[in-house]
CSV table of C-alpha atoms in Angstrom, one decimal:
chain,number,residue,atom,x,y,z
A,1,MET,CA,2.7,34.0,57.7
A,2,ALA,CA,5.2,30.8,57.5
A,3,ALA,CA,7.5,33.1,59.4
A,4,LEU,CA,5.7,34.4,62.1
A,5,LEU,CA,4.3,31.1,63.0
A,6,ARG,CA,8.1,30.0,62.9
A,7,ARG,CA,9.1,32.0,65.1
A,8,GLY,CA,9.0,31.5,68.9
A,9,ARG,CA,7.7,27.9,68.4
A,10,GLY,CA,8.2,27.3,71.8
A,11,LEU,CA,5.4,26.4,74.0
A,12,LEU,CA,3.9,29.0,76.3
A,13,LYS,CA,6.1,29.2,79.8
A,14,GLY,CA,3.7,28.4,81.9
A,15,ALA,CA,-9.8,61.1,95.1
A,16,ALA,CA,-6.8,63.4,95.3
A,17,ALA,CA,-3.7,62.3,97.6
A,18,PRO,CA,-5.2,63.2,100.9
A,19,PRO,CA,-3.6,66.6,102.5
A,20,SER,CA,-0.6,65.4,105.5
A,21,ALA,CA,-2.4,66.2,108.6
A,22,ARG,CA,-2.6,70.4,109.6
A,23,PRO,CA,-1.6,71.7,113.1
A,24,ALA,CA,-3.9,71.6,115.3
A,25,SER,CA,-5.9,74.7,115.0
A,26,THR,CA,-8.3,76.2,118.1
A,27,SER,CA,-11.1,74.9,117.3
A,28,MET,CA,-9.5,71.5,116.9
A,29,VAL,CA,-8.5,71.9,121.0
A,30,GLN,CA,-12.3,73.2,121.9
A,31,SER,CA,-13.5,70.3,120.9
A,32,THR,CA,-17.1,70.2,121.5
A,33,VAL,CA,-17.0,66.9,123.7
A,34,THR,CA,-14.1,64.1,124.5
A,35,ALA,CA,-14.4,60.3,124.3
A,36,THR,CA,-13.0,58.5,127.2
A,37,PRO,CA,-9.0,58.8,127.3
A,38,LYS,CA,-7.5,56.9,125.0
A,39,VAL,CA,-6.7,53.4,126.1
A,40,LEU,CA,-2.4,52.4,126.5
A,41,ALA,CA,-0.9,51.3,124.1
A,42,GLY,CA,-0.2,48.2,125.1
A,43,ALA,CA,-4.3,47.7,125.5
A,44,ALA,CA,-4.4,48.7,121.6
A,45,SER,CA,-2.5,46.5,120.7
A,46,ALA,CA,-4.3,43.6,121.6
A,47,ARG,CA,-7.3,44.7,120.0
A,48,SER,CA,-8.6,44.3,116.2
A,49,PRO,CA,-6.7,47.0,113.8
A,50,HIS,CA,-10.2,48.2,112.9
A,51,ALA,CA,-10.9,48.8,116.7
A,52,VAL,CA,-11.5,52.6,117.6
A,53,VAL,CA,-8.6,53.2,120.9
A,54,ASP,CA,-10.5,57.6,120.8
A,55,CYS,CA,-12.5,59.9,119.6
A,56,LYS,CA,-13.6,63.9,119.6
A,57,SER,CA,-15.9,66.2,117.9
A,58,ILE,CA,-14.6,69.5,116.8
A,59,ASN,CA,-15.8,72.2,115.0
A,60,GLY,CA,-18.7,72.8,117.3
A,61,GLY,CA,-19.6,69.3,116.4
A,62,LYS,CA,-19.9,69.6,112.8
A,63,GLN,CA,-16.6,67.2,112.4
A,64,LEU,CA,-15.7,63.7,114.5
A,65,VAL,CA,-11.8,63.1,114.8
A,66,VAL,CA,-11.7,58.7,115.1
A,67,GLU,CA,-9.0,56.9,116.2
A,68,PHE,CA,-7.9,53.1,115.3
A,69,ALA,CA,-6.0,50.7,117.3
A,70,ASP,CA,-3.8,50.4,114.2
A,71,SER,CA,-2.3,53.7,115.1
A,72,THR,CA,-4.3,55.2,111.6
A,73,ARG,CA,-6.7,59.1,112.7
A,74,TYR,CA,-9.7,60.5,110.6
A,75,GLU,CA,-11.8,63.5,110.1
A,76,MET,CA,-14.8,62.9,109.3
A,77,HIS,CA,-17.8,64.7,108.9
A,78,ALA,CA,-20.9,64.8,111.0
A,79,SER,CA,-23.2,64.9,108.4
A,80,TRP,CA,-21.7,62.5,106.1
A,81,LEU,CA,-21.7,59.7,109.8
A,82,LYS,CA,-26.0,60.7,109.7
A,83,ASP,CA,-26.6,60.3,106.2
A,84,SER,CA,-24.7,56.8,106.1
A,85,ASN,CA,-26.0,54.8,109.3
A,86,PRO,CA,-27.9,52.2,108.1
A,87,ALA,CA,-30.9,53.3,110.1
A,88,ARG,CA,-31.7,55.7,107.0
A,89,ALA,CA,-32.8,53.1,105.1
A,90,GLY,CA,-35.6,50.0,105.7
A,91,ALA,CA,-35.9,46.6,105.4
A,92,ASP,CA,-36.3,46.6,101.4
A,93,TYR,CA,-32.5,48.4,101.8
A,94,TYR,CA,-34.1,51.8,100.2
A,95,ARG,CA,-34.0,55.3,102.0
A,96,THR,CA,-37.3,55.2,104.1
A,97,CYS,CA,-37.6,58.9,103.8
A,98,ALA,CA,-36.3,61.4,100.8
A,99,GLU,CA,-36.2,64.2,102.1
A,100,ASP,CA,-33.7,63.5,104.9
A,101,VAL,CA,-31.3,65.1,102.8
A,102,TRP,CA,-33.1,68.7,103.3
A,103,SER,CA,-32.0,68.6,106.3
A,104,VAL,CA,-28.3,66.3,107.5
A,105,GLY,CA,-26.7,69.2,107.6
A,106,LYS,CA,-28.2,70.9,110.3
A,107,PHE,CA,-27.4,67.5,112.7
A,108,ARG,CA,-23.8,68.2,115.2
A,109,ILE,CA,-22.3,66.2,117.1
A,110,SER,CA,-23.3,66.6,120.4
A,111,GLY,CA,-20.8,63.3,122.4
A,112,ALA,CA,-18.7,60.1,121.4
A,113,ALA,CA,-18.1,57.2,122.6
A,114,PRO,CA,-16.2,54.1,122.3
A,115,ARG,CA,-18.0,50.8,123.2
A,116,GLY,CA,-17.6,47.1,123.2
A,117,GLY,CA,-14.6,47.2,123.0
A,118,GLY,CA,-14.0,49.3,120.4
A,119,GLU,CA,-16.1,47.1,118.3
A,120,GLN,CA,-19.1,50.3,118.1
A,121,LEU,CA,-18.8,53.8,118.3
A,122,SER,CA,-21.6,55.5,119.8
A,123,VAL,CA,-22.8,59.1,118.3
A,124,ASP,CA,-24.8,61.4,119.6
A,125,TYR,CA,-26.6,64.1,117.3
A,126,ALA,CA,-28.7,67.2,118.0
A,127,HIS,CA,-30.4,69.0,115.4
A,128,ALA,CA,-30.1,72.3,114.7
A,129,GLU,CA,-33.2,73.5,115.0
A,130,THR,CA,-34.9,71.1,117.1
A,131,GLY,CA,-32.7,69.8,119.9
A,132,PRO,CA,-31.2,66.6,120.7
A,133,ALA,CA,-32.2,63.5,118.1
A,134,GLY,CA,-30.3,60.9,120.0
A,135,PRO,CA,-27.5,58.1,119.5
A,136,GLU,CA,-27.0,55.9,116.4
A,137,VAL,CA,-24.1,53.0,116.9
A,138,PHE,CA,-21.6,52.5,114.1
A,139,GLN,CA,-19.8,48.9,114.2
A,140,SER,CA,-16.1,50.0,114.3
A,141,ARG,CA,-15.0,47.6,111.4
A,142,TRP,CA,-17.7,49.3,109.6
A,143,LEU,CA,-16.6,52.8,110.1
A,144,HIS,CA,-12.3,51.6,109.7
A,145,SER,CA,-13.1,50.8,105.6
A,146,MET,CA,-15.0,53.7,105.0
A,147,ALA,CA,-12.3,56.0,106.2
A,148,PRO,CA,-9.7,56.3,104.0
A,149,PHE,CA,-12.5,57.1,101.2
A,150,VAL,CA,-14.5,60.2,103.0
A,151,GLY,CA,-12.5,61.2,106.1
A,152,ARG,CA,-8.8,63.8,105.3
A,153,ALA,CA,-6.1,61.0,107.4
A,154,LEU,CA,-4.9,62.6,110.4
A,155,HIS,CA,-2.4,59.7,110.6
A,156,SER,CA,1.5,60.3,109.4
A,157,GLU,CA,2.5,58.7,106.4
A,158,ALA,CA,-1.1,57.9,105.4
A,159,ALA,CA,-1.2,55.7,102.8
A,160,HIS,CA,-2.7,57.8,99.0
A,161,VAL,CA,-5.9,56.4,98.5
A,162,PRO,CA,-7.8,57.5,94.8
A,163,ALA,CA,-11.1,59.0,95.6
A,164,ILE,CA,-13.2,56.3,94.3
A,165,ARG,CA,-14.2,56.3,90.3
A,166,GLU,CA,-16.7,53.5,88.8
A,167,THR,CA,-18.5,50.7,89.9
A,168,GLY,CA,-15.6,48.4,90.7
A,169,ASN,CA,-15.7,44.9,91.6
A,170,LEU,CA,-15.0,42.2,94.2
A,171,MET,CA,-13.5,40.2,91.5
A,172,ASP,CA,-11.3,42.2,90.4
A,173,HIS,CA,-8.0,40.9,92.8
A,174,LEU,CA,-8.8,37.8,91.1
A,175,MET,CA,-7.3,39.1,87.6
A,176,ASP,CA,-3.4,39.2,88.5
A,177,SER,CA,-3.8,36.2,90.0
A,178,ARG,CA,-4.9,34.2,86.4
A,179,ARG,CA,-2.7,31.6,85.0
A,180,PRO,CA,-2.6,30.9,81.5
A,181,TRP,CA,-2.7,27.5,80.2
A,182,ASP,CA,-2.0,25.0,77.0
A,183,SER,CA,-3.1,21.2,75.6
A,184,LYS,CA,-1.9,19.5,78.8
A,185,VAL,CA,-4.1,21.5,81.3
A,186,ASP,CA,-6.2,19.9,84.0
A,187,MET,CA,-10.2,20.8,83.7
A,188,PRO,CA,-11.0,21.5,87.3
A,189,LYS,CA,-14.9,19.8,88.2
A,190,PHE,CA,-17.6,20.3,90.9
A,191,ASP,CA,-19.9,18.7,92.4
A,192,SER,CA,-23.3,19.8,91.4
A,193,LYS,CA,-25.2,19.0,94.8
A,194,LEU,CA,-22.8,20.9,96.7
A,195,LEU,CA,-22.8,24.1,94.2
A,196,GLU,CA,-26.1,25.0,95.0
A,197,THR,CA,-26.1,24.5,98.8
A,198,ASP,CA,-23.0,25.7,99.4
A,199,VAL,CA,-21.8,29.2,99.7
A,200,ASP,CA,-17.7,28.7,99.7
A,201,ALA,CA,-18.5,25.7,96.8
A,202,GLN,CA,-19.9,28.7,95.0
A,203,VAL,CA,-17.7,31.3,96.0
A,204,GLU,CA,-14.6,28.5,95.1
A,205,PHE,CA,-16.1,28.3,91.6
A,206,TYR,CA,-16.3,32.1,91.3
A,207,ASP,CA,-12.9,32.6,91.3
A,208,CYS,CA,-11.7,29.2,89.6
A,209,MET,CA,-13.3,30.9,85.9
A,210,ILE,CA,-11.7,33.9,86.7
A,211,LYS,CA,-8.0,32.2,87.8
A,212,THR,CA,-8.6,29.1,85.1
A,213,GLY,CA,-12.1,30.2,82.7
A,214,VAL,CA,-13.3,27.3,82.6
A,215,ALA,CA,-14.7,23.9,84.6
A,216,MET,CA,-17.1,20.9,85.0
A,217,ILE,CA,-19.8,20.9,86.5
A,218,THR,CA,-21.1,17.1,87.2
A,219,GLY,CA,-24.9,15.4,88.4
A,220,ILE,CA,-26.8,17.6,86.8
A,221,GLY,CA,-28.3,13.9,84.7
A,222,LYS,CA,-30.9,14.0,82.3
A,223,PRO,CA,-33.9,16.4,81.5
A,224,ASP,CA,-37.0,14.8,81.5
A,225,SER,CA,-37.8,15.3,77.7
A,226,LEU,CA,-35.7,16.2,75.1
A,227,GLU,CA,-38.5,19.1,73.5
A,228,PHE,CA,-37.2,22.4,72.4
A,229,GLU,CA,-39.0,22.8,76.1
A,230,LEU,CA,-38.0,21.9,78.5
A,231,GLY,CA,-34.1,20.1,77.1
A,232,GLY,CA,-32.3,22.6,78.4
A,233,LEU,CA,-34.6,23.1,82.1
A,234,PRO,CA,-32.2,20.9,84.2
A,235,MET,CA,-29.0,23.5,83.1
A,236,GLU,CA,-31.6,26.3,83.8
A,237,GLN,CA,-32.6,25.6,87.4
A,238,HIS,CA,-29.1,24.7,88.4
A,239,VAL,CA,-27.8,27.8,87.1
A,240,ARG,CA,-30.7,29.9,88.9
A,241,LYS,CA,-29.6,28.2,92.3
A,242,ILE,CA,-25.9,29.4,92.1
A,243,LEU,CA,-26.0,32.6,89.9
A,244,GLY,CA,-29.6,33.8,88.5
A,245,LYS,CA,-31.5,33.7,85.9
A,246,CYS,CA,-29.6,32.9,82.3
A,247,ASN,CA,-30.2,35.7,80.0
A,248,GLN,CA,-33.2,35.8,77.8
A,249,HIS,CA,-32.7,35.9,74.1
A,250,PRO,CA,-34.4,38.6,72.0
A,251,VAL,CA,-36.5,36.2,70.6
A,252,ARG,CA,-36.5,32.7,71.6
A,253,THR,CA,-38.9,31.3,74.0
A,254,THR,CA,-36.5,29.8,76.4
A,255,ARG,CA,-33.3,31.3,78.4
A,256,TYR,CA,-31.6,29.4,76.3
A,257,SER,CA,-30.3,28.0,72.8
A,258,TYR,CA,-30.9,23.7,71.8
A,259,ILE,CA,-28.7,22.1,69.5
A,260,ARG,CA,-29.8,18.9,68.3
A,261,LYS,CA,-28.2,16.6,65.7
A,262,THR,CA,-30.6,16.8,63.1
A,263,GLU,CA,-30.8,16.2,58.9
A,264,LYS,CA,-32.2,19.6,58.6
A,265,PRO,CA,-29.7,22.3,61.5
A,266,GLN,CA,-30.9,25.7,61.4
A,267,SER,CA,-27.5,27.2,60.4
A,268,GLY,CA,-24.3,26.7,60.5
A,269,ASP,CA,-24.1,27.5,64.2
A,270,TYR,CA,-26.0,24.3,64.3
A,271,ASP,CA,-24.6,22.1,61.9
A,272,HIS,CA,-22.4,19.0,63.6
A,273,SER,CA,-20.6,18.3,59.9
A,274,ASN,CA,-19.4,21.6,60.3
A,275,PRO,CA,-16.1,22.2,61.8
A,276,LEU,CA,-16.8,25.0,63.8
A,277,CYS,CA,-13.3,27.4,64.3
A,278,MET,CA,-12.6,28.0,67.8
A,279,HIS,CA,-14.6,31.2,68.4
A,280,THR,CA,-15.9,33.2,71.4
A,281,ASP,CA,-20.2,33.4,71.6
A,282,HIS,CA,-22.1,36.4,71.9
A,283,THR,CA,-19.5,38.4,69.2
A,284,VAL,CA,-22.1,40.3,67.6
A,285,TYR,CA,-23.6,41.7,70.2
A,286,HIS,CA,-22.4,44.9,71.7
A,287,GLY,CA,-20.9,44.8,74.8
A,288,THR,CA,-20.9,40.7,74.5
A,289,PRO,CA,-22.8,40.3,77.0
A,290,GLY,CA,-22.4,36.4,77.6
A,291,PHE,CA,-20.0,36.7,80.1
A,292,PHE,CA,-20.6,32.9,81.9
A,293,GLN,CA,-21.3,30.4,79.5
A,294,PHE,CA,-23.4,27.1,80.7
A,295,LEU,CA,-23.1,24.2,78.3
A,296,TYR,CA,-25.0,21.0,79.0
A,297,GLN,CA,-24.8,17.9,77.3
A,298,ALA,CA,-28.5,16.7,77.8
A,299,GLU,CA,-27.8,14.0,75.5
A,300,GLY,CA,-25.0,11.7,74.3
A,301,ASP,CA,-21.5,11.3,75.4
A,302,VAL,CA,-18.7,13.5,73.1
A,303,ARG,CA,-15.4,14.7,73.0
A,304,SER,CA,-15.1,18.8,73.0
A,305,LYS,CA,-11.7,21.1,72.7
A,306,VAL,CA,-11.5,24.4,74.5
A,307,CYS,CA,-8.5,26.7,74.6
A,308,ASP,CA,-6.8,29.7,76.3
A,309,GLY,CA,-7.3,33.3,75.1
A,310,LEU,CA,-4.9,34.0,78.2
A,311,ALA,CA,-2.4,31.8,76.9
A,312,ILE,CA,-2.4,32.8,73.0
A,313,ALA,CA,-2.4,36.4,73.6
A,314,GLU,CA,0.3,36.2,76.1
A,315,TYR,CA,2.5,34.0,73.7
A,316,VAL,CA,1.3,36.7,70.9
A,317,LYS,CA,2.4,39.8,73.0
A,318,GLU,CA,5.8,37.7,73.6
A,319,HIS,CA,6.6,36.1,70.2
A,320,HIS,CA,5.0,38.8,68.2
A,321,PRO,CA,4.7,42.2,69.5
A,322,GLU,CA,3.9,43.9,66.9
A,323,ALA,CA,0.7,42.0,66.1
A,324,TYR,CA,-0.2,42.1,69.3
A,325,GLU,CA,-0.4,45.8,69.6
A,326,LEU,CA,-2.8,45.1,66.4
A,327,LEU,CA,-5.1,42.6,67.5
A,328,THR,CA,-5.6,45.3,70.9
A,329,LYS,CA,-5.5,48.7,68.9
A,330,VAL,CA,-7.4,47.5,65.5
A,331,HIS,CA,-11.6,47.4,65.9
A,332,ILE,CA,-13.1,45.4,63.7
A,333,THR,CA,-16.9,44.1,62.7
A,334,HIS,CA,-18.4,41.0,63.6
A,335,SER,CA,-22.2,41.3,62.5
A,336,SER,CA,-25.3,38.9,61.3
A,337,ARG,CA,-28.6,39.0,61.1
A,338,ASN,CA,-30.8,37.1,63.5
A,339,ASN,CA,-33.9,34.9,61.8
A,340,LEU,CA,-34.1,31.5,63.4
A,341,TYR,CA,-37.2,32.2,65.7
A,342,THR,CA,-40.4,32.5,64.6
A,343,ARG,CA,-42.1,35.6,66.0
A,344,GLU,CA,-43.8,32.9,68.9
A,345,GLY,CA,-40.0,32.4,69.6
A,346,ASN,CA,-39.9,28.5,68.3
A,347,PRO,CA,-36.8,27.5,65.4
A,348,ILE,CA,-38.3,27.7,61.7
A,349,ASP,CA,-37.4,25.1,59.5
A,350,PRO,CA,-34.5,26.6,57.2
A,351,THR,CA,-35.6,24.5,54.3
A,352,ASP,CA,-39.6,25.7,54.3
A,353,PRO,CA,-40.1,28.2,52.3
A,354,ASN,CA,-43.4,29.3,53.7
A,355,SER,CA,-41.4,29.2,57.4
A,356,LYS,CA,-41.4,33.4,58.6
A,357,GLY,CA,-38.7,34.2,60.7
A,358,ASP,CA,-38.8,37.5,63.0
A,359,ALA,CA,-35.2,39.4,62.5
A,360,PHE,CA,-33.3,41.7,64.4
A,361,GLU,CA,-30.1,43.2,63.3
A,362,LEU,CA,-27.0,43.0,65.3
A,363,CYS,CA,-23.4,44.3,65.0
A,364,HIS,CA,-20.7,45.0,67.0
A,365,THR,CA,-17.5,46.5,66.3
A,366,HIS,CA,-14.3,46.0,69.3
A,367,PRO,CA,-10.5,44.9,68.3
A,368,ILE,CA,-10.0,41.2,69.1
A,369,LEU,CA,-8.4,41.7,72.2
A,370,GLY,CA,-9.6,44.0,74.3
A,371,LEU,CA,-7.1,46.0,77.6
A,372,ASP,CA,-8.7,47.1,81.0
A,373,GLU,CA,-7.1,50.2,82.7
A,374,LYS,CA,-4.9,48.6,84.1
A,375,GLY,CA,-3.5,47.3,80.5
A,376,ARG,CA,-4.3,43.4,81.2
A,377,LEU,CA,-6.7,41.4,78.7
A,378,ASP,CA,-9.8,42.0,79.7
A,379,LYS,CA,-11.8,40.3,77.1
A,380,VAL,CA,-11.5,37.5,74.2
A,381,VAL,CA,-13.7,38.7,71.0
A,382,GLN,CA,-13.1,35.8,68.3
A,383,SER,CA,-15.7,34.1,65.9
A,384,GLU,CA,-14.0,33.7,62.4
A,385,THR,CA,-17.7,32.5,60.6
A,386,LYS,CA,-19.6,35.5,62.4
A,387,ARG,CA,-17.3,38.5,61.4
A,388,GLY,CA,-18.7,40.9,58.8
A,389,VAL,CA,-17.3,43.8,56.7
A,390,CYS,CA,-14.8,45.2,58.4
A,391,ALA,CA,-13.7,48.8,57.2
A,392,LEU,CA,-10.1,49.1,58.3
A,393,PRO,CA,-8.1,51.7,57.6
A,394,TYR,CA,-6.0,51.4,53.7
A,395,SER,CA,-3.0,52.1,56.2
A,396,VAL,CA,-3.6,48.7,58.7
A,397,TYR,CA,-5.4,46.7,56.2
A,398,GLU,CA,-2.2,44.4,55.7
A,399,PRO,CA,-0.3,44.1,59.0
A,400,PHE,CA,-3.9,43.9,60.8
A,401,MET,CA,-4.5,40.5,58.6
A,402,GLU,CA,-1.4,39.1,58.7
A,403,ALA,CA,-1.9,39.3,62.7
A,404,TYR,CA,-5.4,38.3,62.6
A,405,VAL,CA,-4.5,35.0,60.4
A,406,LEU,CA,-1.5,34.3,63.1
A,407,TRP,CA,-3.9,34.5,65.5
A,408,SER,CA,-7.5,32.6,64.5
A,409,GLN,CA,-4.3,29.7,63.2
A,410,LEU,CA,-2.6,29.9,66.7
A,411,VAL,CA,-6.5,29.3,68.6
A,412,GLU,CA,-6.8,25.6,66.3
A,413,ASP,CA,-3.3,25.2,67.7
A,414,PRO,CA,-2.4,22.0,69.4
A,415,ARG,CA,-0.4,23.1,71.8
A,416,PHE,CA,-2.9,24.8,73.0
A,417,VAL,CA,-6.4,23.4,72.7
A,418,HIS,CA,-7.6,20.9,75.6
A,419,HIS,CA,-9.1,18.1,74.0
A,420,PHE,CA,-11.3,16.6,77.1
A,421,ASP,CA,-14.6,13.4,77.2
A,422,TRP,CA,-17.6,15.5,77.7
A,423,PRO,CA,-20.4,13.4,79.6
A,424,GLU,CA,-24.5,13.4,78.8
A,425,GLY,CA,-25.5,14.9,82.0
A,426,THR,CA,-23.0,17.6,83.0
A,427,ILE,CA,-21.9,21.1,82.3
A,428,VAL,CA,-19.1,22.4,80.5
A,429,VAL,CA,-18.8,26.0,82.1
A,430,THR,CA,-16.2,28.5,80.1
A,431,ASN,CA,-15.9,31.8,81.2
A,432,ASN,CA,-16.8,33.4,77.3
A,433,TRP,CA,-14.5,37.0,78.3
A,434,ARG,CA,-11.2,34.2,78.1
A,435,VAL,CA,-12.2,30.4,77.2
A,436,LEU,CA,-12.3,29.7,72.9
A,437,HIS,CA,-14.2,26.6,72.4
A,438,GLY,CA,-15.1,24.4,69.2
A,439,ARG,CA,-17.6,21.8,68.1
A,440,ALA,CA,-17.2,18.4,69.5
A,441,ALA,CA,-17.0,15.0,67.7
A,442,VAL,CA,-19.8,13.2,67.8
A,443,PRO,CA,-20.0,9.6,67.6
A,444,PRO,CA,-21.0,8.1,64.0
A,445,GLY,CA,-25.1,6.7,65.3
A,446,MET,CA,-24.8,8.4,68.2
A,447,SER,CA,-27.8,11.0,69.0
A,448,ARG,CA,-26.9,14.4,70.6
A,449,ALA,CA,-28.5,18.0,72.3
A,450,VAL,CA,-26.7,20.6,73.9
A,451,ALA,CA,-28.5,23.3,76.1
A,452,ILE,CA,-26.8,26.9,75.9
A,453,GLY,CA,-27.2,29.7,78.1
A,454,TYR,CA,-25.3,32.8,79.5
A,455,VAL,CA,-24.7,35.4,82.3
A,456,ASN,CA,-24.0,39.1,81.7
A,457,LYS,CA,-20.4,40.5,83.6
A,458,ASN,CA,-23.1,42.7,86.0
A,459,ALA,CA,-24.8,39.4,87.2
A,460,VAL,CA,-22.1,37.4,87.9
A,461,GLU,CA,-20.2,40.3,89.9
A,462,ASN,CA,-22.7,41.3,91.7
A,463,ARG,CA,-23.9,38.0,92.4
A,464,TYR,CA,-20.3,37.3,93.7
A,465,ARG,CA,-20.7,40.0,95.8
A,466,LEU,CA,-23.3,38.9,97.2
A,467,LEU,CA,-21.7,35.7,98.3
A,468,ARG,CA,-18.8,37.1,99.9
A,469,GLN,CA,-21.4,39.0,102.5
A,470,TYR,CA,-22.9,36.0,103.3
A,471,GLN,CA,-19.4,34.8,104.1
A,472,ALA,CA,-18.5,37.6,106.0
A,473,GLU,CA,-21.2,37.7,108.2
A,474,ARG,CA,-21.3,34.4,109.2
A,475,ALA,CA,-17.8,35.3,110.3
A,476,ASP,CA,-18.6,37.8,111.9
A,477,PRO,CA,-22.2,37.9,112.7
A,478,SER,CA,-22.3,41.7,113.9
A,479,MET,CA,-21.3,42.8,110.1
A,480,ASP,CA,-24.5,41.9,109.8
A,481,HIS,CA,-26.3,43.0,105.8
A,482,ARG,CA,-27.3,46.1,107.3
A,483,TRP,CA,-24.0,47.2,107.6
A,484,LEU,CA,-22.6,45.3,104.7
A,485,THR,CA,-24.8,46.3,101.8
A,486,ARG,CA,-25.4,49.2,99.8
A,487,LEU,CA,-21.5,50.6,99.8
A,488,PRO,CA,-19.1,51.3,96.8
A,489,ASN,CA,-17.5,47.3,96.2
A,490,GLN,CA,-14.2,50.0,96.3
A,491,ALA,CA,-15.3,50.3,100.2
A,492,LEU,CA,-16.7,46.4,100.9
A,493,GLU,CA,-14.1,44.5,99.9
A,494,ARG,CA,-11.8,45.9,102.6
A,495,MET,CA,-13.9,44.4,104.8
A,496,VAL,CA,-14.7,41.1,103.0
A,497,LEU,CA,-11.6,39.8,101.3
């Protein structure tokens, strides 16, 4: 192991493809209706790339061919247009009639034309049984964003656009702009009042939590009371304003854990005299639900520490590739039994034999370093104190344990660990899927209380989606919430990023 640590001691350096355009068939030439003659190329170039410059219905109105100012051209189904218009949804964003889908295929396009200089497209429909159905208007930016996914590309050299699979998220583009950091990092800071009122500041904060993974929020202040039920309320109220509710613990009455410097700590997690190793939280919970972690210093001024799992993983990948391979592929188990709260959700006294906890089991088996489908580091799951019995295959046990010991020593290495002052009334936020933290150093005689809350990844991603919609609507009021919601993330990002 000493040899492993000596090697590389230098500090870390910083849908199927669309078919090609088919020849014009008789049905394409004999379009039901042709829109206003195509604008001159010079005029089109002055328009927004998404503006509609030409359109015509084909195949008896079953499809519509739309050409945009950026010279892209798509054939789209009339029934898709009818089914997807925001008019199908009510004020609650739910579809107004579950039976509409039964007859959507009976609509044909009877006319179509650009409006508002190409910023909109008006489409007239006729129903096969009931006749004319009246016009519906589409925002061209919306149509342009959806067209590559739902349309048949007719322009030459059309870029390959994969079919949408899985949910995706608008934060994915931030993953490639992450920058690893070491002990000398300058921790970003945000003002709590600005965060609570300013959409742009919130977006900047979310971006920071992916790109850097750690930040401090100032100006939270002290709680009205340091009692268990009240000590974490300022944090909980702040998180509610900028993100949403913190995760609810299975037993605890509060949405946060609460640690006070006492003579009778509940467990090793709550024992200030215990030099807790650098770790990520929720390792024993399947899937690691704590994505953003909020740590609120309700009482006391302390000095604490964090380190960047991304930086250490890249270091291992460069200097110990065999160890990196094992850490990303071999699955270990974190597991424990939680028996720290009564059935009513109150903390138990571990020294009182009559204090009965409401126990529940936890188990999570996973690699230390989780990679996403692009091979990027997605999640660090590390907590030596909660590591359970690991059923490691005989053939990999020894090399994996050597790699794991290397990893567990590197997360404590002074080159990577950043120490910082943590004043009372502030919140330290970590990306718990990336940044590890350790036990704060509390000065002798100082009282200390800290509340910890978590929000899961799905809630974070969807809040970011909403914030980006707010920004897009502000920039272009014609693209209001009706057009920006209910879309797949992969299409929405073409409009808001």
